[in-house]
Amino acid sequence: MHITVKNLLDIEKNIKVHLDSYNINNYPKIIAVSKTFKIDKILPLIEYGHIDFGENKVQEAVEKWTEFKKTNSKIKLHMIGKLQTNKVKFVVKLFDYIHSVDSKKLAKKIADEQNKVGKKVKVFLQVNIGNENQKSGINKNDVKNLVPYCKEIGLDLIGLMCIPPVNVDPESYFEEMNKLNDDLGFVELSMGMSSDYLIAVKNLATYVRVGSSIFGQRS
C-alpha cells in the first residue's frame, strides 16, 4: 500500500474513532490538498478511489488536471485558495467547488462565467472568523447580506468555509462557524486542516482540507 493511501486511511480512522467518542455520525469528506504535488504523487490515491482534491493556484491546477479530468470524470476539484476575478473563467471550467468566495464582485463574476459556459460549481463563502487583517474572507457580520445576493444571481451556495487564526486553540472559532452555518440553514461546512481537523469534525465540519498529513511536507 502506498504511503499516501495509508496516511489517508489513518486519517479516516482517526476521524471515526474521534466522532464515535462524541456519538457523532456525521463523517466528513476529506479533501486531499494536492497543491505543489505532481500527478505521480497523487495517482496512488486516485487509483485507490479517492475523488476529492484541493488546489489553490489556478495555473498549476490547469496544467496538472485539465487533461486528467477529461478521462477521470469522477474526480472533484476544490479551489481552496484566494481567487482573483481574472482567473474565474479558468476555475469555473475546471473546478467543481470553490471554497473562497468572499465578495459580491467575485460572486457576480462566477455567476456570469457559469452562464457563459453552462456549468455550475458548488460554492462556499469564506468567513474571516478571526477578523484578521491579513486574511481573506468576509466579516462574519456581513455574511447574512452576501448569502441572499449569491442566491439571487444563481450561485449554488452550499455552506461556509473558514481558516481560524494560527497558534491559538481553534475550538471556539469552529463552534462559532458551526452555529453561523446552521443559522443560515446550510448543511455543508468546510473547515479543518492537518493540524486541527479532529477539532473541526467534532464541530460538524463536512469537508476537511488535509495536505501535509497525507502527502508529507511540501518542499
Tab-separated table of C-alpha atoms in Angstrom:
chain	number	residue	atom	x	y	z
A	1	MET	CA	0.000	0.000	0.000
A	2	HIS	CA	1.340	3.414	-0.988
A	3	ILE	CA	2.213	5.724	1.920
A	4	THR	CA	-0.316	8.400	0.832
A	5	VAL	CA	-3.136	5.834	0.851
A	6	LYS	CA	-2.029	4.567	4.269
A	7	ASN	CA	-1.980	8.169	5.550
A	8	LEU	CA	-5.492	8.777	4.204
A	9	LEU	CA	-6.811	5.599	5.839
A	10	ASP	CA	-5.182	6.596	9.141
A	11	ILE	CA	-6.927	9.987	8.983
A	12	GLU	CA	-10.284	8.355	8.200
A	13	LYS	CA	-9.804	6.003	11.155
A	14	ASN	CA	-8.770	8.878	13.482
A	15	ILE	CA	-11.891	10.797	12.484
A	16	LYS	CA	-14.169	7.804	13.006
A	17	VAL	CA	-12.751	6.998	16.459
A	18	HIS	CA	-12.924	10.661	17.464
A	19	LEU	CA	-16.516	11.161	16.281
A	20	ASP	CA	-17.670	7.858	17.777
A	21	SER	CA	-16.403	9.047	21.159
A	22	TYR	CA	-18.805	12.022	20.879
A	23	ASN	CA	-21.634	9.926	19.381
A	24	ILE	CA	-21.472	11.939	16.166
A	25	ASN	CA	-22.065	10.005	12.947
A	26	ASN	CA	-21.599	12.909	10.546
A	27	TYR	CA	-18.443	11.706	8.737
A	28	PRO	CA	-16.800	14.415	6.620
A	29	LYS	CA	-15.327	14.234	3.148
A	30	ILE	CA	-11.553	14.565	3.112
A	31	ILE	CA	-10.150	16.939	0.513
A	32	ALA	CA	-6.600	15.813	-0.231
A	33	VAL	CA	-4.810	19.140	-0.717
A	34	SER	CA	-2.548	18.308	-3.641
A	35	LYS	CA	-1.117	21.776	-4.334
A	36	THR	CA	2.602	21.668	-5.289
A	37	PHE	CA	2.486	17.866	-5.708
A	38	LYS	CA	2.755	16.349	-9.174
A	39	ILE	CA	0.233	13.873	-10.552
A	40	ASP	CA	2.566	10.879	-9.969
A	41	LYS	CA	2.372	11.581	-6.221
A	42	ILE	CA	-1.432	11.901	-6.418
A	43	LEU	CA	-2.102	8.852	-8.625
A	44	PRO	CA	-1.998	6.211	-5.833
A	45	LEU	CA	-4.886	7.999	-4.101
A	46	ILE	CA	-6.875	8.196	-7.342
A	47	GLU	CA	-6.233	4.509	-8.051
A	48	TYR	CA	-7.385	3.707	-4.530
A	49	GLY	CA	-10.653	5.530	-5.328
A	50	HIS	CA	-10.263	8.880	-3.597
A	51	ILE	CA	-12.024	11.616	-5.554
A	52	ASP	CA	-11.760	14.952	-3.665
A	53	PHE	CA	-8.624	17.027	-4.312
A	54	GLY	CA	-7.802	20.643	-3.391
A	55	GLU	CA	-5.668	23.175	-5.247
A	56	ASN	CA	-5.028	26.838	-4.535
A	57	LYS	CA	-3.060	28.020	-7.580
A	58	VAL	CA	-5.131	28.286	-10.741
A	59	GLN	CA	-2.304	27.977	-13.265
A	60	GLU	CA	-0.831	24.930	-11.540
A	61	ALA	CA	-4.245	23.249	-11.372
A	62	VAL	CA	-4.972	23.927	-15.051
A	63	GLU	CA	-1.653	22.380	-16.106
A	64	LYS	CA	-1.990	19.429	-13.750
A	65	TRP	CA	-5.645	18.456	-14.036
A	66	THR	CA	-7.142	19.594	-17.372
A	67	GLU	CA	-6.245	16.516	-19.419
A	68	PHE	CA	-6.534	14.202	-16.461
A	69	LYS	CA	-10.116	15.197	-15.656
A	70	LYS	CA	-11.238	14.510	-19.217
A	71	THR	CA	-10.692	10.790	-18.636
A	72	ASN	CA	-11.446	10.749	-14.894
A	73	SER	CA	-14.899	12.265	-14.634
A	74	LYS	CA	-15.385	11.186	-11.007
A	75	ILE	CA	-12.632	13.498	-9.728
A	76	LYS	CA	-13.948	16.507	-7.783
A	77	LEU	CA	-11.603	19.510	-7.744
A	78	HIS	CA	-11.856	22.059	-4.953
A	79	MET	CA	-10.498	25.601	-5.336
A	80	ILE	CA	-9.392	26.416	-1.804
A	81	GLY	CA	-7.097	29.417	-2.331
A	82	LYS	CA	-7.740	33.102	-2.820
A	83	LEU	CA	-9.420	33.587	-6.190
A	84	GLN	CA	-8.854	36.676	-8.310
A	85	THR	CA	-11.651	37.706	-10.647
A	86	ASN	CA	-9.403	37.471	-13.734
A	87	LYS	CA	-8.894	33.741	-13.047
A	88	VAL	CA	-12.575	32.890	-12.599
A	89	LYS	CA	-13.073	31.728	-16.195
A	90	PHE	CA	-10.419	29.022	-15.795
A	91	VAL	CA	-11.747	27.934	-12.399
A	92	VAL	CA	-15.386	27.580	-13.461
A	93	LYS	CA	-14.359	25.351	-16.383
A	94	LEU	CA	-12.075	23.060	-14.384
A	95	PHE	CA	-13.218	23.022	-10.751
A	96	ASP	CA	-16.312	21.529	-9.122
A	97	TYR	CA	-16.195	23.508	-5.857
A	98	ILE	CA	-14.979	26.983	-4.895
A	99	HIS	CA	-14.344	27.420	-1.160
A	100	SER	CA	-13.112	31.018	-1.165
A	101	VAL	CA	-15.893	33.369	-2.300
A	102	ASP	CA	-15.747	36.495	-0.137
A	103	SER	CA	-17.291	39.397	-2.081
A	104	LYS	CA	-20.226	40.386	-4.285
A	105	LYS	CA	-17.770	41.216	-7.070
A	106	LEU	CA	-16.297	37.713	-7.089
A	107	ALA	CA	-19.721	36.097	-6.737
A	108	LYS	CA	-21.053	38.055	-9.721
A	109	LYS	CA	-18.039	37.131	-11.854
A	110	ILE	CA	-18.584	33.431	-11.088
A	111	ALA	CA	-22.305	33.699	-11.908
A	112	ASP	CA	-21.574	35.442	-15.230
A	113	GLU	CA	-18.964	32.874	-16.180
A	114	GLN	CA	-21.264	29.987	-15.279
A	115	ASN	CA	-23.950	31.405	-17.538
A	116	LYS	CA	-21.434	31.647	-20.392
A	117	VAL	CA	-20.221	28.068	-20.192
A	118	GLY	CA	-23.431	26.442	-18.948
A	119	LYS	CA	-21.876	24.821	-15.896
A	120	LYS	CA	-22.468	25.301	-12.180
A	121	VAL	CA	-19.904	24.924	-9.438
A	122	LYS	CA	-20.726	24.456	-5.767
A	123	VAL	CA	-19.765	27.469	-3.671
A	124	PHE	CA	-18.681	28.102	-0.085
A	125	LEU	CA	-18.442	31.605	1.373
A	126	GLN	CA	-15.132	32.189	3.143
A	127	VAL	CA	-15.614	33.835	6.523
A	128	ASN	CA	-12.757	35.701	8.211
A	129	ILE	CA	-13.797	34.245	11.555
A	130	GLY	CA	-10.837	35.702	13.484
A	131	ASN	CA	-11.211	39.215	11.987
A	132	GLU	CA	-7.576	39.127	10.845
A	133	ASN	CA	-6.446	41.978	8.612
A	134	GLN	CA	-4.060	39.840	6.559
A	135	LYS	CA	-6.625	37.127	5.826
A	136	SER	CA	-9.163	36.773	3.037
A	137	GLY	CA	-12.793	36.239	3.875
A	138	ILE	CA	-15.881	38.227	4.623
A	139	ASN	CA	-16.565	39.631	8.086
A	140	LYS	CA	-18.941	37.303	9.965
A	141	ASN	CA	-21.426	40.155	10.435
A	142	ASP	CA	-21.644	40.713	6.670
A	143	VAL	CA	-22.282	37.087	5.704
A	144	LYS	CA	-26.045	37.340	6.034
A	145	ASN	CA	-26.077	40.103	3.399
A	146	LEU	CA	-23.921	38.189	0.922
A	147	VAL	CA	-25.967	34.975	1.139
A	148	PRO	CA	-29.215	36.296	-0.446
A	149	TYR	CA	-27.213	38.124	-3.125
A	150	CYS	CA	-25.416	34.905	-4.126
A	151	LYS	CA	-28.694	33.012	-4.309
A	152	GLU	CA	-30.340	35.812	-6.284
A	153	ILE	CA	-27.666	35.680	-9.005
A	154	GLY	CA	-27.946	31.900	-9.234
A	155	LEU	CA	-24.930	30.582	-7.367
A	156	ASP	CA	-25.178	27.078	-5.923
A	157	LEU	CA	-24.310	28.136	-2.396
A	158	ILE	CA	-23.819	25.131	-0.117
A	159	GLY	CA	-22.104	26.432	3.029
A	160	LEU	CA	-19.391	28.413	4.774
A	161	MET	CA	-15.615	27.988	4.984
A	162	CYS	CA	-13.005	29.347	7.375
A	163	ILE	CA	-9.325	29.263	8.286
A	164	PRO	CA	-9.023	30.107	12.001
A	165	PRO	CA	-6.096	32.123	13.395
A	166	VAL	CA	-2.882	30.104	13.732
A	167	ASN	CA	-1.206	29.220	17.028
A	168	VAL	CA	-4.395	29.507	19.085
A	169	ASP	CA	-6.947	26.867	20.047
A	170	PRO	CA	-9.425	26.861	17.115
A	171	GLU	CA	-12.279	25.280	19.084
A	172	SER	CA	-14.219	28.490	19.776
A	173	TYR	CA	-13.871	29.600	16.129
A	174	PHE	CA	-15.132	26.249	14.844
A	175	GLU	CA	-18.046	26.353	17.305
A	176	GLU	CA	-18.968	29.830	16.100
A	177	MET	CA	-18.739	28.766	12.439
A	178	ASN	CA	-20.938	25.751	13.049
A	179	LYS	CA	-23.580	27.960	14.691
A	180	LEU	CA	-23.386	30.578	11.925
A	181	ASN	CA	-23.654	27.880	9.246
A	182	ASP	CA	-26.636	26.342	10.997
A	183	ASP	CA	-28.357	29.723	11.486
A	184	LEU	CA	-28.093	30.317	7.732
A	185	GLY	CA	-29.603	26.906	7.003
A	186	PHE	CA	-26.561	25.369	5.325
A	187	VAL	CA	-25.689	21.683	5.514
A	188	GLU	CA	-22.063	21.764	4.317
A	189	LEU	CA	-19.228	23.303	6.321
A	190	SER	CA	-15.619	23.492	5.125
A	191	MET	CA	-13.099	23.780	7.960
A	192	GLY	CA	-10.166	21.950	9.472
A	193	MET	CA	-6.691	21.216	8.119
A	194	SER	CA	-3.865	18.805	9.006
A	195	SER	CA	-3.262	20.440	12.393
A	196	ASP	CA	-6.857	20.748	13.596
A	197	TYR	CA	-9.190	18.510	11.574
A	198	LEU	CA	-10.273	16.484	14.630
A	199	ILE	CA	-11.472	19.643	16.388
A	200	ALA	CA	-13.236	20.706	13.179
A	201	VAL	CA	-15.123	17.438	12.718
A	202	LYS	CA	-16.250	17.498	16.340
A	203	ASN	CA	-17.856	20.836	15.421
A	204	LEU	CA	-19.586	19.216	12.439
A	205	ALA	CA	-17.280	20.133	9.546
A	206	THR	CA	-18.457	18.180	6.488
A	207	TYR	CA	-15.320	18.889	4.413
A	208	VAL	CA	-11.791	18.927	5.852
A	209	ARG	CA	-8.823	20.132	3.779
A	210	VAL	CA	-5.830	17.939	4.576
A	211	GLY	CA	-2.494	18.209	2.764
A	212	SER	CA	0.726	17.531	4.636
A	213	SER	CA	-0.751	14.721	6.768
A	214	ILE	CA	-1.476	12.846	3.520
A	215	PHE	CA	1.317	13.851	1.153
A	216	GLY	CA	4.070	14.803	3.606
A	217	GLN	CA	5.759	18.173	3.941
A	218	ARG	CA	5.915	20.414	0.892
A	219	SER	CA	9.397	21.195	-0.388
